[in-house]
Amino acid sequence: MKLVAGVDIGNATTETSIAKFYNDKKIEFISSGIVKTTGMKGTRQNIHGIFSSVKQALDKVGLSIEDLNLIRINEAAPVIGDVAMETITETIITESTMIGHNPSTPGGLGLGVGTTININNLHEISNKDPLIVIIPSTVDFMEASEKINREFNNGRNIVGAIVQRDDGVLINNRIFKKIPIVDEVTLSEKVPLGMRAAVEVAPVGGVVEVLSNPFGIATAFELTPEETKMIVPIARALIGNRSAVVIKTPKGDVQERIIPAGKINVTGEKRRKSIDVDEGAEEIMKTLEFCSPIKDISGEPGTNAGGMLERVRQVMANLTGQNPGAIKIQDILAVDTFVPQKVKGGLANEFSMENAVGIATMVKADKLQMQAIANELEKQLGVLVEVGGVEADMAIRGALTTPGTNVPLAIIDMGAGSTDASFMSKEKRNKSIHLAGAGNMVTLMINTELGLDDIDLAEDIKKYPLAKVESLFHVRHEDGTVQFFENPLDPKVFGKIVILKEGNMVPIPGDNTLERIKTVRRFAKEKIFVTNALRALTTVSATGNIRDIEYVVLVGGSALDFEIPQLITDALSKYGVVAGRANIRGTEGPRNAVASGLILSYRKEDDKNE
């Protein structure tokens, strides 16, 4: 009897399957284990995670490392995670000629255009030119309203106010003449005095119309056509806001430096082509298809695309000890997205949503590197360790243990960093593909598009459904159904959009609506998983036609997601394909496919040796 462990090193988790091989060729799976992957997939840092996963599986059945006869690890294709999954766009670095702001509680109504002045210096002005008063935090709402009313009586032409405190409504309720008042300007001391400014407040339920229009700003400030081009990010940042303030800074402040998005150079076995990132994700993916099969991908030097792809090579070279020139990029996934770009010179961290292209990158697998990991692990554990087959091929062997499956069969292995596919024909011939982009890329897009700056929160948004807490006794789920509670909910979640995570309600900060969060989440999953599923199946199909595949089994951690399998099933139903989530060995669900496949493929090799 032999005791064999199959270990699947993934981007997020390391999974183990333990089986007994009897002399009569019988095989018995006895245990499985799963832990977080240590280090980047396909590097020596994985060894600790491999040990922990194997030990966890052995502990469940009262066995130890010494009882093992063999450990088989997968040929892990490294996927650069955080470094490669970036958004690329043209970067314009500007000390802006304009400053914008949008508080939640403005006062008054209308548009006021005038010269900025500190409220304490109003007595120094003798003319009747229009004025925008700056009210610092040292002046409370009572004092401010008294001073404004007094100056109204003295004939001062006050047409708007910028307030540091949250006093806009309080001041508006106490002055004789209604003017637009923008408050919560925390950096009011940085507002230049004696400069032309515009303040606009829309009615309740309305949005600013003049200051969200580049030509409206140009009219208010008498800008030249060239200056109008410069204020487009400010106008875009203020679209949809109820209030805004825009101030012209002193002449000569404008400094602009453009870092272009750049070109991506794709080198295939027979064709080579360059594509500008500005042309969008669809054109980039068409270029990849045109040059397939891919030998290497690089970026234009001195651009955002070039910098990202070279960092990929450098990071992988540092981790593996190889020369950066020897690192080959096997695949990229490009997705159109939006990124919030901070408006330079803003008073309250204003952002403008800019078009961008999200990129996930896969580095070509190096079997020699995996062999080095196997040798090191063997030395540390004193157990024979060998590198098994390609991940996708191992996954299909594991997937065939799902009750109700048979060849011809295709699998889609959806992990954290990559989407792999394999097809096994009736003649047991395999064809497989590894593609960049999976769960981590979805998390990145959610984090970026919603402006969260919290990758853990974005991961939760990806994995769990949403609800809106409408009272202390009921919530409305994202599908519109209402749930009532006997006991009051935590007041901290009242009125919030929450993530329904394992029986808890996790509030999501910010002003994003439930519908927007849901839309961003589904869009990210569709763009990455559905796109990669169709790419992968087209590649592994014997004829290049998905319709020739009858059954598709979904495996991997992302197959556990509450909506990804349905999205892929819906997409494949158009091709007449039966698709569903796997249940490996009838017990493991969609997990453990590769680890189980490593065990099953060893049985075939063992039979050959005899």
XYZ file of C-alpha atoms in Angstrom, residues 49-538:
490
model
C 1.908 26.551 2.475
C 2.447 23.127 0.892
C 3.651 21.743 4.212
C 0.711 23.276 6.131
C -1.873 21.975 3.651
C -0.426 18.433 3.618
C -0.147 18.362 7.414
C -3.739 19.568 7.802
C -4.994 16.740 5.570
C -2.866 14.118 7.365
C -3.937 15.315 10.829
C -7.590 14.696 9.907
C -6.909 10.958 9.561
C -4.288 10.605 12.292
C -1.287 10.264 9.962
C 2.055 12.080 9.761
C 4.460 13.269 7.035
C 6.612 10.188 7.638
C 3.719 7.979 6.492
C 3.737 9.478 2.988
C 5.412 7.685 0.091
C 5.072 10.485 -2.431
C 3.961 14.115 -2.829
C 2.932 15.313 -6.312
C 2.749 19.084 -6.961
C 1.237 20.856 -9.948
C 3.075 22.745 -12.657
C 2.098 26.146 -11.286
C 1.917 28.924 -13.879
C 2.803 32.079 -11.939
C 0.388 34.992 -12.204
C 1.660 38.333 -10.982
C -1.098 39.496 -8.669
C -1.093 43.018 -7.286
C 1.630 44.276 -9.600
C 0.149 43.152 -12.895
C -3.502 43.794 -12.215
C -3.406 47.524 -12.742
C -5.468 50.119 -14.528
C -3.698 51.926 -17.342
C -4.738 55.310 -18.618
C -3.135 58.517 -19.785
C -1.961 60.346 -16.665
C -2.194 64.133 -16.696
C -0.357 65.673 -13.754
C -1.624 69.233 -13.362
C -1.499 71.968 -10.760
C -5.015 72.874 -11.742
C -6.221 76.367 -12.631
C -9.476 75.462 -10.897
C -10.566 74.027 -7.577
C -13.869 72.185 -7.118
C -15.943 71.029 -4.129
C -19.247 69.284 -3.368
C -20.492 69.277 0.252
C -23.555 67.347 1.381
C -25.315 70.285 3.109
C -25.062 73.491 1.040
C -27.194 76.522 1.734
C -29.056 78.981 -0.459
C -29.602 78.697 -4.187
C -28.282 79.879 -7.551
C -24.955 80.919 -9.060
C -22.653 83.639 -7.740
C -19.495 84.871 -9.468
C -17.217 87.324 -7.699
C -13.871 88.034 -6.006
C -12.854 86.073 -2.885
C -12.441 87.976 0.379
C -12.140 86.997 4.049
C -15.337 87.905 5.911
C -13.267 89.757 8.506
C -11.939 92.115 5.813
C -15.246 93.181 4.277
C -14.967 96.654 5.874
C -11.883 97.333 3.726
C -13.890 97.194 0.486
C -15.481 100.431 -0.699
C -16.679 99.461 -4.203
C -19.759 97.479 -5.137
C -18.033 94.712 -7.115
C -19.469 91.190 -6.597
C -17.814 89.368 -3.662
C -17.502 85.755 -2.502
C -16.874 85.748 1.262
C -14.603 83.155 2.885
C -15.796 82.209 6.383
C -13.096 80.445 8.475
C -13.854 78.101 11.384
C -13.048 80.890 13.866
C -16.274 82.660 12.800
C -19.457 80.855 13.934
C -22.762 80.947 12.035
C -24.289 83.697 14.230
C -21.359 86.048 13.768
C -21.120 85.248 10.063
C -24.811 85.922 9.374
C -24.686 89.207 11.383
C -21.658 90.420 9.401
C -23.195 89.484 6.036
C -26.485 91.222 6.897
C -24.610 94.322 8.062
C -22.635 94.477 4.818
C -25.838 93.976 2.803
C -27.209 97.073 4.548
C -23.964 98.918 3.747
C -24.432 98.190 0.055
C -21.855 95.412 -0.344
C -22.561 93.111 -3.299
C -22.073 89.696 -1.640
C -23.055 87.014 -4.169
C -21.831 83.801 -2.494
C -20.034 82.283 0.493
C -17.456 79.552 1.148
C -17.650 78.204 4.714
C -15.131 76.022 6.549
C -17.630 74.660 9.088
C -20.793 72.686 8.381
C -22.855 75.883 8.747
C -24.269 76.501 5.259
C -27.950 75.998 6.126
C -27.674 77.824 9.472
C -26.201 80.924 7.820
C -28.695 80.808 4.936
C -31.632 80.787 7.393
C -30.385 84.028 9.055
C -29.440 86.332 6.178
C -31.730 88.801 4.356
C -30.738 87.934 0.811
C -30.468 84.342 -0.469
C -27.046 83.545 -1.912
C -25.368 80.201 -2.753
C -23.339 78.947 0.229
C -20.913 76.027 0.011
C -19.711 74.694 3.363
C -17.440 71.899 4.706
C -14.459 73.403 2.862
C -11.856 72.023 5.246
C -8.922 73.700 3.472
C -10.507 77.138 3.266
C -7.252 78.726 4.410
C -5.752 77.612 1.073
C -8.391 79.468 -0.938
C -6.529 82.351 -2.652
C -7.953 85.753 -1.731
C -8.602 88.448 -4.301
C -9.232 85.836 -7.005
C -12.289 85.296 -9.179
C -14.552 82.482 -7.896
C -17.895 80.929 -8.758
C -20.288 79.276 -6.297
C -23.335 77.305 -7.454
C -26.063 75.563 -5.431
C -28.872 73.649 -7.140
C -32.370 73.148 -5.676
C -33.088 69.999 -3.673
C -33.116 67.055 -6.079
C -31.292 69.067 -8.749
C -27.662 69.196 -9.902
C -25.319 72.030 -10.797
C -25.569 72.994 -14.451
C -23.089 75.833 -14.994
C -20.016 74.557 -13.128
C -20.381 70.994 -14.458
C -20.146 72.384 -17.990
C -16.669 73.352 -19.277
C -18.206 76.164 -21.327
C -20.201 77.356 -18.312
C -16.942 77.672 -16.370
C -15.322 79.359 -19.390
C -18.147 81.926 -19.454
C -17.885 82.660 -15.723
C -14.109 83.097 -15.840
C -13.699 84.467 -19.384
C -11.332 81.642 -20.314
C -9.487 81.161 -23.589
C -10.092 77.975 -25.631
C -6.774 76.551 -24.403
C -7.662 77.276 -20.758
C -11.070 75.657 -21.293
C -9.354 72.376 -22.221
C -7.527 72.436 -18.897
C -10.685 72.645 -16.766
C -12.476 69.607 -18.274
C -11.450 67.310 -15.328
C -12.955 69.856 -12.893
C -16.238 70.008 -14.807
C -16.405 66.207 -14.993
C -15.692 65.919 -11.264
C -18.709 68.117 -10.535
C -21.224 66.323 -12.773
C -24.179 65.115 -10.714
C -23.344 67.289 -7.666
C -25.862 69.504 -5.966
C -23.325 72.221 -5.182
C -19.889 73.361 -6.300
C -17.276 76.063 -5.960
C -14.630 76.793 -8.585
C -11.788 79.248 -7.996
C -9.205 80.537 -10.438
C -5.720 80.325 -8.978
C -2.994 82.881 -9.758
C -1.780 82.996 -13.352
C 1.278 80.852 -13.983
C 0.257 78.035 -11.622
C -0.476 75.684 -14.488
C 2.079 72.896 -14.914
C 1.193 69.867 -16.977
C 3.076 66.632 -17.648
C 1.499 63.786 -19.621
C 2.526 60.151 -19.201
C 0.849 58.366 -22.126
C -0.899 55.021 -21.714
C 1.428 53.668 -24.411
C 1.472 50.652 -26.694
C 1.477 46.928 -25.980
C 3.642 44.828 -28.293
C 2.412 41.261 -28.847
C 4.798 38.704 -30.316
C 3.225 35.477 -31.530
C 4.800 32.402 -33.022
C 3.925 33.613 -36.542
C 2.730 37.228 -36.203
C 3.698 40.381 -34.350
C 1.572 43.454 -33.747
C 1.436 46.600 -31.570
C -1.748 48.062 -30.138
C -2.250 51.396 -28.387
C -3.887 51.013 -24.956
C -6.047 54.065 -25.736
C -7.869 51.984 -28.344
C -9.486 50.034 -25.516
C -9.707 46.507 -24.183
C -11.649 45.065 -27.124
C -8.926 46.023 -29.629
C -6.189 44.740 -27.313
C -7.898 41.354 -27.044
C -8.387 41.227 -30.839
C -4.638 41.802 -31.229
C -3.923 38.919 -28.849
C -6.227 36.666 -30.846
C -4.583 37.768 -34.121
C -1.079 36.888 -32.831
C -2.041 33.659 -31.031
C -0.266 31.508 -29.955
C 1.677 34.067 -27.898
C 5.424 33.920 -27.296
C 5.858 37.172 -25.346
C 4.198 40.528 -24.589
C 6.006 43.802 -23.866
C 5.154 47.486 -23.444
C 6.368 50.730 -24.998
C 9.250 52.201 -22.916
C 8.462 55.410 -21.032
C 4.718 54.778 -20.892
C 2.328 53.448 -18.261
C 1.907 50.164 -20.162
C 5.655 49.720 -20.556
C 6.314 50.456 -16.908
C 3.725 47.947 -15.729
C 4.891 45.076 -17.911
C 8.541 45.662 -17.071
C 7.690 45.638 -13.347
C 6.075 42.243 -13.936
C 9.328 40.904 -15.359
C 11.410 42.451 -12.600
C 9.206 41.127 -9.771
C 9.185 37.627 -11.246
C 12.939 37.759 -11.861
C 13.560 38.765 -8.238
C 11.368 35.937 -6.956
C 12.806 33.225 -9.159
C 16.419 34.340 -9.486
C 16.138 34.462 -13.274
C 17.294 37.188 -15.658
C 14.420 39.628 -16.413
C 15.043 39.086 -20.133
C 14.284 35.381 -19.686
C 10.825 36.066 -18.233
C 8.130 35.654 -20.895
C 4.607 37.024 -20.521
C 2.226 34.351 -21.739
C -1.114 36.139 -21.650
C -2.898 39.332 -20.669
C -6.543 40.101 -20.058
C -7.626 43.664 -20.817
C -10.889 45.090 -19.465
C -12.372 48.563 -20.010
C -13.054 50.244 -16.694
C -13.187 53.607 -14.904
C -10.779 54.927 -12.309
C -11.215 57.888 -9.978
C -8.392 60.362 -10.650
C -7.731 62.887 -7.897
C -8.205 66.473 -9.036
C -5.018 68.380 -8.224
C -5.528 71.492 -6.087
C -8.882 70.281 -4.767
C -10.313 71.605 -1.538
C -11.810 68.312 -0.359
C -10.259 65.421 -2.287
C -12.372 65.784 -5.421
C -12.152 62.993 -7.985
C -12.905 62.753 -11.678
C -13.850 59.368 -13.181
C -11.517 58.623 -16.089
C -11.624 55.851 -18.683
C -8.932 53.222 -18.154
C -7.962 49.715 -19.176
C -7.493 47.078 -16.477
C -4.722 44.592 -17.227
C -4.008 41.179 -15.687
C -0.782 39.468 -16.727
C 0.387 35.845 -16.668
C 4.043 34.853 -16.730
C 4.970 31.751 -18.700
C 5.260 28.659 -16.518
C 8.772 27.402 -15.845
C 8.917 23.684 -15.070
C 12.545 24.059 -13.958
C 11.402 26.501 -11.281
C 8.757 24.033 -10.072
C 11.355 21.274 -10.020
C 13.529 23.447 -7.789
C 10.573 23.813 -5.388
C 10.033 20.038 -5.462
C 13.722 19.404 -4.688
C 13.715 21.849 -1.799
C 10.498 20.369 -0.371
C 11.891 16.850 -0.695
C 15.012 17.875 1.194
C 13.006 19.466 4.030
C 10.391 16.708 4.446
C 12.404 13.617 3.595
C 9.596 12.459 1.291
C 9.853 11.894 -2.476
C 8.360 14.940 -4.290
C 7.673 15.136 -8.022
C 6.135 17.685 -10.399
C 2.906 16.320 -11.876
C 1.151 17.444 -15.032
C -0.237 20.741 -16.281
C -2.881 22.255 -14.008
C -5.724 22.251 -16.513
C -5.078 18.613 -17.471
C -5.026 17.579 -13.820
C -8.213 19.545 -13.192
C -10.115 17.666 -15.900
C -9.147 14.319 -14.348
C -10.436 15.580 -11.011
C -13.588 17.010 -12.593
C -14.462 13.626 -14.099
C -15.047 12.368 -10.540
C -18.141 14.620 -10.439
C -21.209 12.354 -10.517
C -22.974 12.477 -13.883
C -19.962 13.536 -15.988
C -18.180 11.764 -18.807
C -15.990 12.491 -21.817
C -16.029 14.429 -24.066
C -15.804 17.079 -21.351
C -14.397 20.577 -20.898
C -13.561 22.183 -17.569
C -13.076 25.816 -16.637
C -10.857 26.181 -13.580
C -11.595 29.597 -12.081
C -9.110 30.554 -9.410
C -7.825 33.794 -7.948
C -5.198 34.701 -10.530
C -5.893 32.660 -13.640
C -8.663 31.008 -15.614
C -7.602 27.635 -17.005
C -9.508 25.373 -19.366
C -9.013 21.856 -20.633
C -10.915 19.616 -23.017
C -10.806 15.813 -23.076
C -12.134 14.088 -26.171
C -13.666 10.618 -26.369
C -10.238 9.362 -27.366
C -8.893 10.824 -24.067
C -6.828 13.440 -25.924
C -6.313 16.632 -23.940
C -5.934 20.267 -24.967
C -5.496 22.973 -22.346
C -4.945 26.719 -21.974
C -3.928 29.088 -19.140
C -5.332 32.628 -19.213
C -4.590 35.658 -17.049
C -7.380 37.170 -14.974
C -9.777 35.687 -12.421
C -11.001 36.451 -8.898
C -8.220 38.877 -7.949
C -8.886 40.933 -11.063
C -12.585 41.183 -10.166
C -11.638 42.416 -6.695
C -9.281 45.007 -8.186
C -11.967 46.352 -10.539
C -14.521 46.638 -7.729
C -11.981 48.395 -5.513
C -10.985 50.787 -8.304
C -14.361 51.661 -9.796
C -16.031 52.239 -6.432
C -13.037 54.241 -5.150
C -12.859 52.131 -1.971
C -9.092 51.986 -1.399
C -9.792 48.876 0.708
C -9.005 45.578 -1.021
C -10.524 43.466 1.794
C -13.829 45.333 1.557
C -13.803 44.917 -2.237
C -13.228 41.173 -1.766
C -16.298 40.986 0.505
C -18.398 42.935 -2.013
C -17.356 40.395 -4.647
C -18.236 37.362 -2.526
C -21.447 38.324 -0.695
C -24.872 39.809 -1.575
C -25.963 43.337 -0.593
C -28.877 44.952 1.212
C -30.086 48.433 2.211
C -30.988 48.947 5.891
C -34.185 50.975 5.560
C -35.152 50.967 9.243
C -33.951 49.441 12.504
C -36.363 46.558 11.912
C -36.116 45.776 8.197
C -33.720 45.601 5.228
C -34.318 45.501 1.498
C -32.176 42.891 -0.288
C -30.556 43.615 -3.632
C -33.213 41.506 -5.387
C -35.941 43.786 -3.957
C -37.254 41.437 -1.258
C -37.792 42.823 2.239
C -36.700 41.056 5.433
C -38.082 42.039 8.855
C -36.424 41.511 12.261
C -37.956 41.065 15.703
C -35.089 42.818 17.475
C -33.700 46.230 16.421
C -30.577 46.264 14.254
C -27.359 48.022 15.217
C -27.958 51.801 14.800
C -24.541 52.033 13.078
C -25.960 50.318 9.977
C -29.178 52.374 9.760
C -29.579 53.872 6.293
C -26.427 52.130 5.059
C -25.716 49.765 2.188
C -24.429 46.596 3.867
C -22.700 43.367 2.860
C -24.495 40.276 4.193
C -21.395 38.386 5.315
C -21.808 35.139 7.218
C -24.742 36.374 9.312
C -23.260 39.857 9.866
C -23.999 43.219 8.260
C -20.850 45.034 7.118
C -21.577 48.691 6.197
C -20.005 50.065 3.011
C -18.653 53.611 3.436
C -19.122 56.307 0.809
C -21.995 57.549 -1.312
C -22.335 54.662 -3.772
C -25.905 53.413 -4.173
C -26.826 49.735 -3.860
C -27.646 49.598 -7.564
C -24.276 51.056 -8.557
C -22.325 48.640 -6.324
C -24.322 45.702 -7.677
C -23.806 46.865 -11.282
C -20.040 47.328 -10.840
C -19.748 43.880 -9.204
C -21.667 42.041 -11.926
C -19.952 43.978 -14.709
C -16.522 43.010 -13.338
C -17.472 39.330 -13.102
C -18.948 39.286 -16.587
C -16.010 41.099 -18.179
C -13.450 38.792 -16.578
C -15.004 35.374 -16.032
C -17.433 35.243 -18.940
C -14.832 36.739 -21.310
C -12.164 34.271 -20.189
C -14.573 31.328 -20.263
C -15.441 32.033 -23.908
C -11.772 32.653 -24.812
C -10.669 29.443 -23.126
C -13.362 27.175 -24.576
C -12.822 28.549 -28.086
